[in-house]
Amino acid sequence: MSTAARIPQQDRSRATRRRLLEAAVDCLAELGWNGSTVTVVAERAGVTRGAAQHHFPTREDLFTAAVEHVAAERLAALRADTGELPPPGPARTEAVVDMVIRLYTGPLFRAALHLWVAAATEEPLRARIVALENRVGRESHRAALEFLGLDERTPGVRETVQATLDLARGLGLANLLTDDSLRRSGVVRQWSAMLQAAVDAAVPAREN
């Protein structure tokens, strides 16, 4: 087969894989683990079950890859938005907190939660989900440090940023059953003020 013929085929394969990943996340968020079979995902993606299994031999392969894919995209989008952040100061800190919390209050987090619950009883899935969540957590932590201009070697910084991520997860859980946006906005403002105090204390320590 010529190179010219292979390239469109590769493009089609990548497009099929992407549709499957996005459909898998949508199904998890809407139907949960039990309702999200490979057949259901394939139908939503507009491909055959055989095509789905060609890309992802097992159900666990499909859903862990799906959440990882969208997590990577959302983290990339988060980084792409950094050019619009305000200069260092309270407004920037609040914007960073809001960005981090949005990572944990959308469809991706809802889909991830279904995987967490399934992983509690599905042994083959558990190791994959633990590794995935650890990786997403590390990337989120690194991004928050970068956006806030902090060095985690400064005493207290690592714990404060980790507390921000834990807060974001908790707010994501609160938002799972009802729209919690009104209460969440007040929490974001209060936590941002507390985080700004920690930033102000950490920056002189880093510069000395």
Coordinates of C-alpha atoms in Angstrom, one line a residue:
M1 CA 0.0 0.0 0.0
S2 CA 1.3 3.4 -0.9
T3 CA 2.1 6.1 1.7
A4 CA -0.6 8.3 0.2
A5 CA -3.2 5.5 0.7
R6 CA -2.0 4.8 4.3
I7 CA -2.3 8.4 5.5
P8 CA -6.1 8.7 5.0
Q9 CA -6.5 5.2 6.6
Q10 CA -4.5 6.3 9.6
D11 CA -6.6 9.5 9.8
R12 CA -9.8 7.4 9.8
S13 CA -8.4 5.1 12.5
R14 CA -7.6 8.1 14.7
A15 CA -11.0 9.6 14.1
T16 CA -12.7 6.3 15.0
R17 CA -10.6 6.0 18.2
R18 CA -11.5 9.5 19.2
R19 CA -15.2 9.0 18.7
L20 CA -15.1 5.9 20.8
L21 CA -13.3 7.6 23.6
E22 CA -15.6 10.6 23.7
A23 CA -18.7 8.3 23.4
A24 CA -17.4 6.2 26.3
V25 CA -17.0 9.3 28.6
D26 CA -20.5 10.4 27.6
C27 CA -22.0 7.0 28.4
L28 CA -20.2 6.7 31.7
A29 CA -21.5 10.2 32.8
E30 CA -25.0 9.5 31.7
L31 CA -25.5 5.7 32.2
G32 CA -22.9 4.7 34.8
W33 CA -20.6 1.7 34.7
N34 CA -23.4 -1.0 34.5
G35 CA -25.1 0.7 31.6
S36 CA -22.0 1.5 29.6
T37 CA -21.3 -1.6 27.6
V38 CA -18.9 -1.7 24.6
T39 CA -22.0 -2.2 22.4
V40 CA -23.7 0.9 23.7
V41 CA -20.5 2.9 23.3
A42 CA -20.0 1.6 19.7
E43 CA -23.6 2.5 18.8
R44 CA -23.2 6.0 20.1
A45 CA -19.9 6.4 18.3
G46 CA -21.4 5.2 15.1
V47 CA -19.0 2.2 14.7
T48 CA -19.4 -1.6 14.9
R49 CA -18.6 -3.5 18.0
G50 CA -15.8 -5.2 16.1
A51 CA -14.3 -1.9 15.3
A52 CA -14.5 -0.9 18.9
Q53 CA -12.8 -4.1 20.1
H54 CA -10.1 -3.7 17.4
H55 CA -9.1 -0.4 19.1
F56 CA -9.8 -1.5 22.7
P57 CA -9.8 -5.3 23.2
T58 CA -11.4 -5.1 26.7
R59 CA -14.1 -3.0 28.3
E60 CA -11.5 -1.8 30.9
D61 CA -9.1 -0.8 28.1
L62 CA -11.9 1.4 26.6
F63 CA -13.1 3.2 29.6
T64 CA -9.7 3.9 31.3
A65 CA -8.4 5.2 28.0
A66 CA -11.5 7.3 27.6
V67 CA -11.1 9.1 30.9
E68 CA -7.4 9.4 30.5
H69 CA -7.9 11.0 27.0
V70 CA -10.4 13.6 28.2
A71 CA -8.4 14.3 31.3
A72 CA -5.3 15.0 29.2
E73 CA -7.4 17.3 26.9
R74 CA -8.9 19.2 29.8
L75 CA -5.5 19.7 31.4
A76 CA -4.2 20.9 28.0
A77 CA -7.1 23.3 27.7
L78 CA -6.3 24.5 31.3
R79 CA -2.8 25.3 30.3
A80 CA -4.0 27.0 27.1
D81 CA -6.1 29.4 29.2
T82 CA -3.1 30.6 31.3
G83 CA -2.4 33.5 28.9
E84 CA -5.7 35.0 30.0
L85 CA -5.0 34.8 33.7
P86 CA -4.7 38.1 35.6
P87 CA -1.3 39.3 36.9
P88 CA -0.1 37.8 40.2
G89 CA -2.4 38.8 43.0
P90 CA -5.8 38.0 44.5
A91 CA -7.6 38.0 41.1
R92 CA -5.2 35.5 39.7
T93 CA -5.4 33.3 42.7
E94 CA -9.2 33.2 42.5
A95 CA -9.0 32.5 38.8
V96 CA -6.6 29.6 39.3
V97 CA -8.9 28.1 42.1
D98 CA -11.9 28.4 39.7
M99 CA -10.0 26.7 36.9
V100 CA -9.0 23.8 39.1
I101 CA -12.5 23.4 40.5
R102 CA -13.9 23.3 36.9
L103 CA -11.7 20.3 36.3
Y104 CA -13.7 18.4 39.0
T105 CA -17.3 19.6 38.3
G106 CA -17.9 18.7 34.7
P107 CA -18.8 15.5 32.8
L108 CA -15.3 14.1 33.0
F109 CA -15.4 14.0 36.8
R110 CA -18.9 12.5 36.8
A111 CA -17.6 9.7 34.4
A112 CA -14.5 9.2 36.6
L113 CA -16.7 8.8 39.7
H114 CA -18.5 5.9 38.0
L115 CA -15.1 4.3 37.3
W116 CA -14.1 4.8 41.0
V117 CA -17.2 3.0 42.2
A118 CA -16.7 0.2 39.7
A119 CA -13.0 -0.1 40.6
A120 CA -13.9 -0.7 44.3
T121 CA -15.3 -4.1 43.3
E122 CA -13.7 -4.8 39.9
E123 CA -10.2 -5.9 40.7
P124 CA -8.8 -5.7 37.0
L125 CA -10.0 -2.1 36.9
R126 CA -8.7 -0.9 40.2
A127 CA -5.0 -0.8 39.5
R128 CA -5.6 1.1 36.3
I129 CA -7.9 3.7 37.9
V130 CA -5.5 4.3 40.8
A131 CA -2.7 4.8 38.4
L132 CA -4.8 7.1 36.3
E133 CA -6.0 9.2 39.2
N134 CA -2.5 9.5 40.6
R135 CA -1.3 10.8 37.2
V136 CA -4.1 13.3 36.8
G137 CA -3.6 14.5 40.4
R138 CA 0.1 15.0 39.8
E139 CA -0.5 17.0 36.7
S140 CA -3.2 19.1 38.4
H141 CA -0.9 19.8 41.3
R142 CA 2.0 20.8 39.0
A143 CA -0.2 23.1 37.0
A144 CA -1.5 24.8 40.1
L145 CA 2.0 25.4 41.4
E146 CA 3.0 26.8 38.0
F147 CA 0.0 29.1 37.7
L148 CA 0.4 30.5 41.2
G149 CA 4.2 30.9 40.9
L150 CA 4.9 28.7 43.9
D151 CA 7.8 26.4 44.7
E152 CA 6.6 23.2 46.5
R153 CA 9.9 23.0 48.4
T154 CA 8.7 26.0 50.4
P155 CA 7.3 24.6 53.7
G156 CA 3.5 24.4 53.6
V157 CA 3.1 25.0 49.9
R158 CA 2.6 21.3 48.9
E159 CA 0.0 20.8 51.5
T160 CA -1.9 24.0 50.7
V161 CA -2.1 23.2 47.0
Q162 CA -3.1 19.6 47.8
A163 CA -5.8 20.9 50.0
T164 CA -7.1 23.0 47.0
L165 CA -7.3 19.9 44.9
D166 CA -9.0 18.0 47.7
L167 CA -11.5 20.9 48.0
A168 CA -12.2 20.7 44.3
R169 CA -12.9 17.0 44.4
G170 CA -15.3 17.6 47.4
L171 CA -17.1 20.3 45.5
G172 CA -17.4 18.0 42.5
L173 CA -19.1 15.4 44.7
A174 CA -21.5 18.0 46.0
N175 CA -22.3 19.0 42.5
L176 CA -23.1 15.4 41.5
L177 CA -26.8 15.3 42.4
T178 CA -27.7 19.0 42.3
D179 CA -26.5 22.2 40.8
D180 CA -24.2 23.5 43.5
S181 CA -22.8 26.5 41.6
L182 CA -24.3 29.2 43.8
R183 CA -22.8 27.8 47.1
R184 CA -19.6 26.9 45.3
S185 CA -19.0 30.5 44.2
G186 CA -18.9 31.6 47.8
V187 CA -16.6 28.8 48.7
V188 CA -14.2 29.7 45.9
R189 CA -14.0 33.3 47.0
Q190 CA -13.3 32.3 50.6
W191 CA -10.8 29.7 49.8
S192 CA -9.0 32.0 47.3
A193 CA -8.5 34.6 50.0
M194 CA -7.0 31.9 52.3
L195 CA -4.8 30.6 49.5
Q196 CA -3.7 34.1 48.7
A197 CA -2.5 34.5 52.2
A198 CA -0.5 31.4 51.8
V199 CA 0.9 32.6 48.5
D200 CA 1.9 35.9 50.1
A201 CA 3.7 34.0 52.9
A202 CA 5.4 31.6 50.5
V203 CA 6.8 34.0 47.9
P204 CA 9.0 36.0 50.3
A205 CA 10.3 32.7 51.8
R206 CA 11.2 31.5 48.3
E207 CA 13.0 34.8 47.4
N208 CA 15.1 34.8 50.6

